[in-house]
Amino acid sequence: MSNGLYLILIRLSIKGGDFTENKLLVFLEAIQQHNSMTKAAQSLFISQPYISCTIKSAETHFGTPLIDRGHYPLELTYAGERLLTYLQSDARLHQRMNTELKEISQNKYQSMTIGITTPMANAWFSQTLPAFYQRFPNIRTKILEITTSKAETLLASHQLDFFIGKTIHQTNVKTIPLQTISLSLVIPKTAGIYQSNQFWRPFTPTILTGMTGEPVIRAVGEARFQELVDHYFADKGIQTIPLIEVDNSRFALSLTLQGLGSIVLATAMLAKLATQPAKYPINAFKLPTSELSLDFSIAYLPSHVLAKPIAYLVEQACQTFNPAIDF
């Protein structure tokens, strides 16, 4: 939009008697630029009393002076500067909103919010998005690395269109199973049942019984997963000591390596450590999937508008998604 057309639209909105916030924005910007009420009025081709009356009404409304009339040249007060900043921000937001809605109305762009469980976004989307955008160049995507519990909240409020992570059971949400993830119990060298020079050990009921009274590290950021683990121990009658709470399994594993407590995590996370077993003073036990495992699924909201891009992501996830790719 040219500057001349912009000024014409501003003057029309001012003379129309509407859009009080627009008037305040234009008047405050002009006063800040010219340091004079008179020159500001001249630049806008309106009367100085009209600007003065509008500013005084705003000062009454906000309960604070917006113009420092005792200072020469004229300048905005701190309140006036802050108000101008907010009005400018609001104007930019409205412009973006109008632009986006216009593009949507003309079928130029569609928006899609995609979630994936931490920390898998980089590995999977770096493989998937290039081909996705070849097919759907006008889809604006927002990608979130979030926990399953956060995804449940966003899906329920229709702020998330597609999610890959732990299985979600929610009305109106479609789910497609991807994989069942094997889990392992990992104990540090400080545990009573630890045996040196044995990275992998066979799991037996005796191992589980030996966990009673042992300190554990809980990954509370992965709420649904941690609930699953807690229920498993409780159902088996095992009372552990929740010594440390952290945000994710990756951090929890680093603390286990320091001897601070035991953890349950995805077996795939141990793959690299298992190549150098003598280097890591831990014991790992693969838990029977019949007793404890983790189901990964696709979850999405049915949408006529996004049916094709969602169908493409579902197809790609079913063919290529591997929860171990970033462990």
mmCIF file of C-alpha atoms in Angstrom:
data_model
loop_
_atom_site.group_PDB
_atom_site.id
_atom_site.type_symbol
_atom_site.label_atom_id
_atom_site.label_comp_id
_atom_site.label_asym_id
_atom_site.label_seq_id
_atom_site.Cartn_x
_atom_site.Cartn_y
_atom_site.Cartn_z
ATOM 1 C CA MET A 1 0.000 0.000 0.000
ATOM 2 C CA SER A 2 1.431 3.412 -0.963
ATOM 3 C CA ASN A 3 1.979 6.093 1.708
ATOM 4 C CA GLY A 4 -0.480 8.408 -0.034
ATOM 5 C CA LEU A 5 -3.275 5.824 0.000
ATOM 6 C CA TYR A 6 -2.437 4.980 3.638
ATOM 7 C CA LEU A 7 -2.872 8.645 4.673
ATOM 8 C CA ILE A 8 -6.152 8.931 2.771
ATOM 9 C CA LEU A 9 -7.546 5.871 4.579
ATOM 10 C CA ILE A 10 -6.398 7.264 7.928
ATOM 11 C CA ARG A 11 -8.113 10.600 7.291
ATOM 12 C CA LEU A 12 -11.318 8.863 6.213
ATOM 13 C CA SER A 13 -11.361 6.763 9.389
ATOM 14 C CA ILE A 14 -10.725 9.844 11.540
ATOM 15 C CA LYS A 15 -13.412 11.938 9.890
ATOM 16 C CA GLY A 16 -15.859 9.050 10.053
ATOM 17 C CA GLY A 17 -15.897 9.351 13.837
ATOM 18 C CA ASP A 18 -15.171 5.641 14.469
ATOM 19 C CA PHE A 19 -12.151 3.524 15.358
ATOM 20 C CA THR A 20 -11.100 5.407 18.501
ATOM 21 C CA GLU A 21 -8.009 3.245 18.914
ATOM 22 C CA ASN A 22 -6.987 3.975 15.328
ATOM 23 C CA LYS A 23 -7.351 7.696 15.987
ATOM 24 C CA LEU A 24 -5.266 7.499 19.148
ATOM 25 C CA LEU A 25 -2.581 5.545 17.327
ATOM 26 C CA VAL A 26 -2.376 8.058 14.458
ATOM 27 C CA PHE A 27 -2.492 11.100 16.763
ATOM 28 C CA LEU A 28 0.148 9.820 19.183
ATOM 29 C CA GLU A 29 2.449 8.831 16.314
ATOM 30 C CA ALA A 30 2.068 12.285 14.759
ATOM 31 C CA ILE A 31 2.726 14.079 18.068
ATOM 32 C CA GLN A 32 5.789 11.920 18.702
ATOM 33 C CA GLN A 33 7.082 12.675 15.212
ATOM 34 C CA HIS A 34 6.437 16.450 15.168
ATOM 35 C CA ASN A 35 6.695 17.286 18.924
ATOM 36 C CA SER A 36 3.779 19.676 18.428
ATOM 37 C CA MET A 37 0.011 19.327 18.562
ATOM 38 C CA THR A 38 -0.390 21.983 15.865
ATOM 39 C CA LYS A 39 2.098 20.407 13.464
ATOM 40 C CA ALA A 40 0.588 16.981 14.094
ATOM 41 C CA ALA A 41 -2.846 18.334 13.153
ATOM 42 C CA GLN A 42 -1.452 19.993 10.026
ATOM 43 C CA SER A 43 0.240 16.794 8.905
ATOM 44 C CA LEU A 44 -3.096 14.978 9.148
ATOM 45 C CA PHE A 45 -5.144 17.841 7.646
ATOM 46 C CA ILE A 46 -7.437 18.070 10.657
ATOM 47 C CA SER A 47 -7.963 20.693 13.358
ATOM 48 C CA GLN A 48 -5.708 20.993 16.388
ATOM 49 C CA PRO A 49 -8.678 21.198 18.829
ATOM 50 C CA TYR A 50 -9.927 17.856 17.488
ATOM 51 C CA ILE A 51 -6.631 16.135 18.328
ATOM 52 C CA SER A 52 -6.502 17.854 21.720
ATOM 53 C CA CYS A 53 -10.060 16.783 22.574
ATOM 54 C CA THR A 54 -9.360 13.177 21.570
ATOM 55 C CA ILE A 55 -6.164 13.035 23.668
ATOM 56 C CA LYS A 56 -7.929 14.538 26.716
ATOM 57 C CA SER A 57 -10.753 11.985 26.426
ATOM 58 C CA ALA A 58 -8.181 9.185 26.361
ATOM 59 C CA GLU A 59 -6.387 10.661 29.387
ATOM 60 C CA THR A 60 -9.680 10.704 31.278
ATOM 61 C CA HIS A 61 -10.365 7.119 30.266
ATOM 62 C CA PHE A 62 -6.942 5.820 31.316
ATOM 63 C CA GLY A 63 -6.629 8.090 34.335
ATOM 64 C CA THR A 64 -3.168 9.388 33.462
ATOM 65 C CA PRO A 65 -1.593 12.128 31.272
ATOM 66 C CA LEU A 66 -0.445 10.957 27.846
ATOM 67 C CA ILE A 67 1.172 14.245 26.757
ATOM 68 C CA ASP A 68 3.716 16.270 28.768
ATOM 69 C CA ARG A 69 2.295 19.733 28.144
ATOM 70 C CA GLY A 70 4.848 21.381 30.424
ATOM 71 C CA HIS A 71 7.753 20.239 28.295
ATOM 72 C CA TYR A 72 8.995 22.036 25.183
ATOM 73 C CA PRO A 73 9.050 20.698 22.602
ATOM 74 C CA LEU A 74 5.929 18.659 23.307
ATOM 75 C CA GLU A 75 6.529 14.973 24.043
ATOM 76 C CA LEU A 76 4.692 11.883 25.187
ATOM 77 C CA THR A 77 4.697 10.869 28.829
ATOM 78 C CA TYR A 78 5.869 7.390 29.773
ATOM 79 C CA ALA A 79 2.204 6.322 29.831
ATOM 80 C CA GLY A 80 1.739 7.828 26.378
ATOM 81 C CA GLU A 81 4.759 5.944 25.028
ATOM 82 C CA ARG A 82 3.534 2.666 26.499
ATOM 83 C CA LEU A 83 0.041 3.199 25.104
ATOM 84 C CA LEU A 84 1.503 3.963 21.679
ATOM 85 C CA THR A 85 3.551 0.749 21.810
ATOM 86 C CA TYR A 86 0.466 -1.312 22.662
ATOM 87 C CA LEU A 87 -1.610 0.358 19.941
ATOM 88 C CA GLN A 88 1.110 -0.272 17.342
ATOM 89 C CA SER A 89 1.360 -3.903 18.394
ATOM 90 C CA ASP A 90 -2.420 -4.261 18.227
ATOM 91 C CA ALA A 91 -2.489 -2.691 14.760
ATOM 92 C CA ARG A 92 0.135 -5.136 13.496
ATOM 93 C CA LEU A 93 -1.795 -8.049 14.985
ATOM 94 C CA HIS A 94 -5.005 -6.916 13.292
ATOM 95 C CA GLN A 95 -3.174 -6.535 9.997
ATOM 96 C CA ARG A 96 -1.809 -10.072 10.219
ATOM 97 C CA MET A 97 -5.268 -11.358 11.156
ATOM 98 C CA ASN A 98 -6.902 -9.586 8.215
ATOM 99 C CA THR A 99 -4.229 -10.821 5.806
ATOM 100 C CA GLU A 100 -4.466 -14.417 6.968
ATOM 101 C CA LEU A 101 -8.269 -14.497 6.935
ATOM 102 C CA LYS A 102 -8.306 -12.966 3.460
ATOM 103 C CA GLU A 103 -5.848 -15.612 2.229
ATOM 104 C CA ILE A 104 -7.949 -18.352 3.804
ATOM 105 C CA SER A 105 -11.118 -16.959 2.205
ATOM 106 C CA GLN A 106 -9.370 -17.052 -1.160
ATOM 107 C CA ASN A 107 -8.078 -20.603 -0.491
ATOM 108 C CA LYS A 108 -4.479 -19.402 -0.756
ATOM 109 C CA TYR A 109 -3.295 -20.844 2.537
ATOM 110 C CA GLN A 110 -4.419 -23.278 5.213
ATOM 111 C CA SER A 111 -2.988 -23.635 8.694
ATOM 112 C CA MET A 112 -2.160 -26.867 10.486
ATOM 113 C CA THR A 113 -0.753 -27.514 13.968
ATOM 114 C CA ILE A 114 1.211 -30.742 14.354
ATOM 115 C CA GLY A 115 2.479 -32.216 17.602
ATOM 116 C CA ILE A 116 5.011 -34.942 18.296
ATOM 117 C CA THR A 117 6.337 -36.348 21.522
ATOM 118 C CA THR A 118 9.709 -35.102 22.755
ATOM 119 C CA PRO A 119 12.437 -35.441 21.445
ATOM 120 C CA MET A 120 11.479 -36.814 18.020
ATOM 121 C CA ALA A 121 10.552 -33.755 15.941
ATOM 122 C CA ASN A 122 13.955 -33.154 14.384
ATOM 123 C CA ALA A 123 14.547 -36.708 13.243
ATOM 124 C CA TRP A 124 11.117 -37.472 11.803
ATOM 125 C CA PHE A 125 9.990 -34.109 10.419
ATOM 126 C CA SER A 126 13.340 -33.387 8.767
ATOM 127 C CA GLN A 127 12.666 -36.528 6.710
ATOM 128 C CA THR A 128 8.965 -35.938 6.140
ATOM 129 C CA LEU A 129 8.423 -32.192 5.611
ATOM 130 C CA PRO A 130 10.310 -31.721 2.292
ATOM 131 C CA ALA A 131 8.041 -34.211 0.516
ATOM 132 C CA PHE A 132 5.018 -32.874 2.411
ATOM 133 C CA TYR A 133 5.601 -29.352 1.072
ATOM 134 C CA GLN A 134 6.049 -30.606 -2.458
ATOM 135 C CA ARG A 135 2.488 -31.879 -2.230
ATOM 136 C CA PHE A 136 1.004 -29.124 -0.067
ATOM 137 C CA PRO A 137 2.985 -25.902 -0.675
ATOM 138 C CA ASN A 138 0.247 -23.657 0.722
ATOM 139 C CA ILE A 139 -0.102 -25.314 4.117
ATOM 140 C CA ARG A 140 1.247 -23.217 6.968
ATOM 141 C CA THR A 141 2.440 -25.587 9.691
ATOM 142 C CA LYS A 142 3.189 -25.081 13.357
ATOM 143 C CA ILE A 143 5.163 -27.984 14.838
ATOM 144 C CA LEU A 144 5.193 -28.581 18.587
ATOM 145 C CA GLU A 145 7.313 -30.968 20.650
ATOM 146 C CA ILE A 146 4.907 -31.738 23.491
ATOM 147 C CA THR A 147 4.003 -34.375 26.030
ATOM 148 C CA THR A 148 1.013 -36.635 25.513
ATOM 149 C CA SER A 149 -0.877 -34.956 28.359
ATOM 150 C CA LYS A 150 -0.363 -31.551 26.673
ATOM 151 C CA ALA A 151 -1.497 -33.014 23.354
ATOM 152 C CA GLU A 152 -4.685 -34.272 25.000
ATOM 153 C CA THR A 153 -5.466 -30.746 26.197
ATOM 154 C CA LEU A 154 -4.759 -29.154 22.805
ATOM 155 C CA LEU A 155 -6.767 -31.765 20.902
ATOM 156 C CA ALA A 156 -9.730 -31.285 23.212
ATOM 157 C CA SER A 157 -9.670 -27.526 22.594
ATOM 158 C CA HIS A 158 -9.126 -27.980 18.824
ATOM 159 C CA GLN A 159 -5.723 -26.286 18.971
ATOM 160 C CA LEU A 160 -3.928 -29.349 17.602
ATOM 161 C CA ASP A 161 -4.729 -31.155 14.345
ATOM 162 C CA PHE A 162 -2.319 -34.088 14.337
ATOM 163 C CA PHE A 163 -0.165 -35.806 16.973
ATOM 164 C CA ILE A 164 2.317 -38.679 17.164
ATOM 165 C CA GLY A 165 3.063 -40.035 20.610
ATOM 166 C CA LYS A 166 1.701 -42.234 23.331
ATOM 167 C CA THR A 167 -1.807 -43.490 22.603
ATOM 168 C CA ILE A 168 -4.585 -41.037 23.389
ATOM 169 C CA HIS A 169 -8.081 -42.198 24.285
ATOM 170 C CA GLN A 170 -10.408 -39.275 23.695
ATOM 171 C CA THR A 171 -13.865 -38.781 22.216
ATOM 172 C CA ASN A 172 -13.864 -37.349 18.670
ATOM 173 C CA VAL A 173 -10.145 -38.089 18.228
ATOM 174 C CA LYS A 174 -9.152 -40.704 15.660
ATOM 175 C CA THR A 175 -6.231 -42.953 16.614
ATOM 176 C CA ILE A 176 -4.105 -45.306 14.523
ATOM 177 C CA PRO A 177 -1.620 -47.653 16.273
ATOM 178 C CA LEU A 178 2.014 -47.355 15.187
ATOM 179 C CA GLN A 179 4.226 -49.468 17.427
ATOM 180 C CA THR A 180 4.465 -51.112 20.815
ATOM 181 C CA ILE A 181 7.625 -49.916 22.553
ATOM 182 C CA SER A 182 9.650 -52.261 24.738
ATOM 183 C CA LEU A 183 10.580 -50.870 28.159
ATOM 184 C CA SER A 184 13.509 -51.641 30.439
ATOM 185 C CA LEU A 185 14.265 -51.239 34.113
ATOM 186 C CA VAL A 186 17.684 -49.659 34.664
ATOM 187 C CA ILE A 187 19.382 -49.769 38.063
ATOM 188 C CA PRO A 188 22.600 -47.972 39.105
ATOM 189 C CA LYS A 189 25.658 -49.434 40.776
ATOM 190 C CA THR A 190 24.340 -48.157 44.139
ATOM 191 C CA ALA A 191 21.290 -50.469 44.004
ATOM 192 C CA GLY A 192 21.213 -53.445 46.320
ATOM 193 C CA ILE A 193 20.618 -55.907 43.476
ATOM 194 C CA TYR A 194 23.336 -54.504 41.194
ATOM 195 C CA GLN A 195 25.899 -56.920 39.752
ATOM 196 C CA SER A 196 29.108 -55.614 38.209
ATOM 197 C CA ASN A 197 30.192 -56.311 34.632
ATOM 198 C CA GLN A 198 26.669 -57.244 33.499
ATOM 199 C CA PHE A 199 24.999 -54.599 31.374
ATOM 200 C CA TRP A 200 22.015 -56.773 30.349
ATOM 201 C CA ARG A 201 20.560 -59.147 32.902
ATOM 202 C CA PRO A 202 17.513 -61.421 32.576
ATOM 203 C CA PHE A 203 14.372 -60.107 34.216
ATOM 204 C CA THR A 204 12.840 -62.253 36.975
ATOM 205 C CA PRO A 205 10.174 -61.613 39.643
ATOM 206 C CA THR A 206 13.024 -61.547 42.177
ATOM 207 C CA ILE A 207 14.493 -58.494 40.444
ATOM 208 C CA LEU A 208 11.213 -56.636 40.823
ATOM 209 C CA THR A 209 10.916 -57.621 44.499
ATOM 210 C CA GLY A 210 14.450 -56.303 45.038
ATOM 211 C CA MET A 211 13.276 -52.834 43.967
ATOM 212 C CA THR A 212 11.348 -52.367 47.237
ATOM 213 C CA GLY A 213 12.856 -49.472 49.147
ATOM 214 C CA GLU A 214 15.113 -48.446 46.254
ATOM 215 C CA PRO A 215 15.279 -44.762 45.173
ATOM 216 C CA VAL A 216 13.829 -44.072 41.728
ATOM 217 C CA ILE A 217 13.917 -41.120 39.343
ATOM 218 C CA ARG A 218 10.533 -40.079 37.955
ATOM 219 C CA ALA A 219 10.154 -38.383 34.550
ATOM 220 C CA VAL A 220 7.188 -36.210 35.529
ATOM 221 C CA GLY A 221 7.316 -34.212 32.298
ATOM 222 C CA GLU A 222 6.169 -37.393 30.553
ATOM 223 C CA ALA A 223 3.084 -37.593 32.745
ATOM 224 C CA ARG A 224 1.178 -40.404 31.029
ATOM 225 C CA PHE A 225 4.271 -42.591 30.802
ATOM 226 C CA GLN A 226 5.183 -42.017 34.438
ATOM 227 C CA GLU A 227 1.631 -42.858 35.531
ATOM 228 C CA LEU A 228 1.973 -46.145 33.637
ATOM 229 C CA VAL A 229 5.222 -46.976 35.457
ATOM 230 C CA ASP A 230 3.837 -45.952 38.865
ATOM 231 C CA HIS A 231 0.776 -48.158 38.398
ATOM 232 C CA TYR A 232 2.989 -51.070 37.347
ATOM 233 C CA PHE A 233 5.022 -50.948 40.549
ATOM 234 C CA ALA A 234 1.904 -50.422 42.671
ATOM 235 C CA ASP A 235 0.089 -53.369 41.059
ATOM 236 C CA LYS A 236 3.102 -55.564 41.815
ATOM 237 C CA GLY A 237 3.129 -54.402 45.438
ATOM 238 C CA ILE A 238 6.537 -52.726 45.071
ATOM 239 C CA GLN A 239 7.126 -49.595 47.154
ATOM 240 C CA THR A 240 9.986 -47.535 45.781
ATOM 241 C CA ILE A 241 11.318 -44.195 47.028
ATOM 242 C CA PRO A 242 10.613 -41.340 44.562
ATOM 243 C CA LEU A 243 13.896 -39.551 45.210
ATOM 244 C CA ILE A 244 14.183 -37.191 42.213
ATOM 245 C CA GLU A 245 11.697 -35.803 39.692
ATOM 246 C CA VAL A 246 12.912 -34.563 36.300
ATOM 247 C CA ASP A 247 11.334 -33.454 33.056
ATOM 248 C CA ASN A 248 12.309 -36.313 30.730
ATOM 249 C CA SER A 249 13.801 -39.794 30.489
ATOM 250 C CA ARG A 250 16.976 -38.572 28.845
ATOM 251 C CA PHE A 251 17.899 -36.493 31.898
ATOM 252 C CA ALA A 252 16.745 -39.272 34.225
ATOM 253 C CA LEU A 253 19.133 -41.717 32.536
ATOM 254 C CA SER A 254 22.068 -39.357 33.065
ATOM 255 C CA LEU A 255 21.273 -39.295 36.795
ATOM 256 C CA THR A 256 21.015 -43.082 36.939
ATOM 257 C CA LEU A 257 24.491 -43.272 35.430
ATOM 258 C CA GLN A 258 25.628 -41.151 38.382
ATOM 259 C CA GLY A 259 24.140 -43.671 40.802
ATOM 260 C CA LEU A 260 21.247 -41.525 42.003
ATOM 261 C CA GLY A 261 18.354 -43.908 41.380
ATOM 262 C CA SER A 262 16.658 -46.420 39.105
ATOM 263 C CA ILE A 263 14.433 -45.660 36.105
ATOM 264 C CA VAL A 264 12.124 -47.295 33.591
ATOM 265 C CA LEU A 265 12.560 -46.102 30.011
ATOM 266 C CA ALA A 266 12.302 -47.151 26.377
ATOM 267 C CA THR A 267 14.718 -50.017 25.680
ATOM 268 C CA ALA A 268 15.865 -48.263 22.502
ATOM 269 C CA MET A 269 17.387 -45.491 24.604
ATOM 270 C CA LEU A 270 20.001 -47.979 25.812
ATOM 271 C CA ALA A 271 21.205 -49.041 22.357
ATOM 272 C CA LYS A 272 24.273 -46.784 22.244
ATOM 273 C CA LEU A 273 25.233 -47.513 25.846
ATOM 274 C CA ALA A 274 25.011 -51.260 25.220
ATOM 275 C CA THR A 275 27.782 -51.047 22.599
ATOM 276 C CA GLN A 276 30.221 -50.148 25.411
ATOM 277 C CA PRO A 277 28.801 -52.025 28.413
ATOM 278 C CA ALA A 278 32.007 -51.880 30.490
ATOM 279 C CA LYS A 279 31.889 -48.091 30.396
ATOM 280 C CA TYR A 280 28.520 -47.760 32.121
ATOM 281 C CA PRO A 281 27.994 -49.068 35.698
ATOM 282 C CA ILE A 282 24.359 -50.052 35.364
ATOM 283 C CA ASN A 283 22.219 -53.171 34.997
ATOM 284 C CA ALA A 284 19.375 -53.199 32.472
ATOM 285 C CA PHE A 285 16.403 -55.581 32.456
ATOM 286 C CA LYS A 286 14.035 -55.837 29.496
ATOM 287 C CA LEU A 287 10.540 -55.943 30.950
ATOM 288 C CA PRO A 288 8.024 -58.405 29.469
ATOM 289 C CA THR A 289 5.771 -56.502 27.042
ATOM 290 C CA SER A 290 2.860 -58.500 28.451
ATOM 291 C CA GLU A 291 3.462 -56.759 31.792
ATOM 292 C CA LEU A 292 4.582 -53.265 30.780
ATOM 293 C CA SER A 293 5.021 -51.622 27.392
ATOM 294 C CA LEU A 294 4.288 -48.332 25.674
ATOM 295 C CA ASP A 295 1.924 -47.967 22.730
ATOM 296 C CA PHE A 296 2.704 -45.263 20.159
ATOM 297 C CA SER A 297 -0.127 -44.027 17.956
ATOM 298 C CA ILE A 298 -1.260 -41.321 15.600
ATOM 299 C CA ALA A 299 -4.025 -39.088 16.942
ATOM 300 C CA TYR A 300 -5.856 -36.506 14.852
ATOM 301 C CA LEU A 301 -9.046 -34.505 14.604
ATOM 302 C CA PRO A 302 -11.181 -35.409 11.568
ATOM 303 C CA SER A 303 -11.249 -32.404 9.222
ATOM 304 C CA HIS A 304 -12.721 -31.934 5.769
ATOM 305 C CA VAL A 305 -10.419 -28.980 5.121
ATOM 306 C CA LEU A 306 -7.218 -30.809 6.146
ATOM 307 C CA ALA A 307 -8.256 -34.316 5.091
ATOM 308 C CA LYS A 308 -5.576 -34.714 2.391
ATOM 309 C CA PRO A 309 -2.545 -33.405 4.345
ATOM 310 C CA ILE A 310 -3.585 -35.442 7.387
ATOM 311 C CA ALA A 311 -3.994 -38.562 5.242
ATOM 312 C CA TYR A 312 -0.498 -37.997 3.833
ATOM 313 C CA LEU A 313 1.051 -37.637 7.316
ATOM 314 C CA VAL A 314 -0.762 -40.773 8.479
ATOM 315 C CA GLU A 315 0.595 -42.706 5.505
ATOM 316 C CA GLN A 316 4.154 -41.472 6.096
ATOM 317 C CA ALA A 317 4.022 -42.191 9.826
ATOM 318 C CA CYS A 318 2.790 -45.721 9.259
ATOM 319 C CA GLN A 319 5.614 -46.345 6.770
ATOM 320 C CA THR A 320 8.596 -44.543 8.297
ATOM 321 C CA PHE A 321 8.049 -43.533 11.932
ATOM 322 C CA ASN A 322 10.471 -45.140 14.360
ATOM 323 C CA PRO A 323 10.346 -44.018 18.017
ATOM 324 C CA ALA A 324 13.994 -44.989 18.425
ATOM 325 C CA ILE A 325 15.330 -42.714 15.693
ATOM 326 C CA ASP A 326 16.399 -39.942 18.042
ATOM 327 C CA PHE A 327 17.379 -41.895 21.138
#
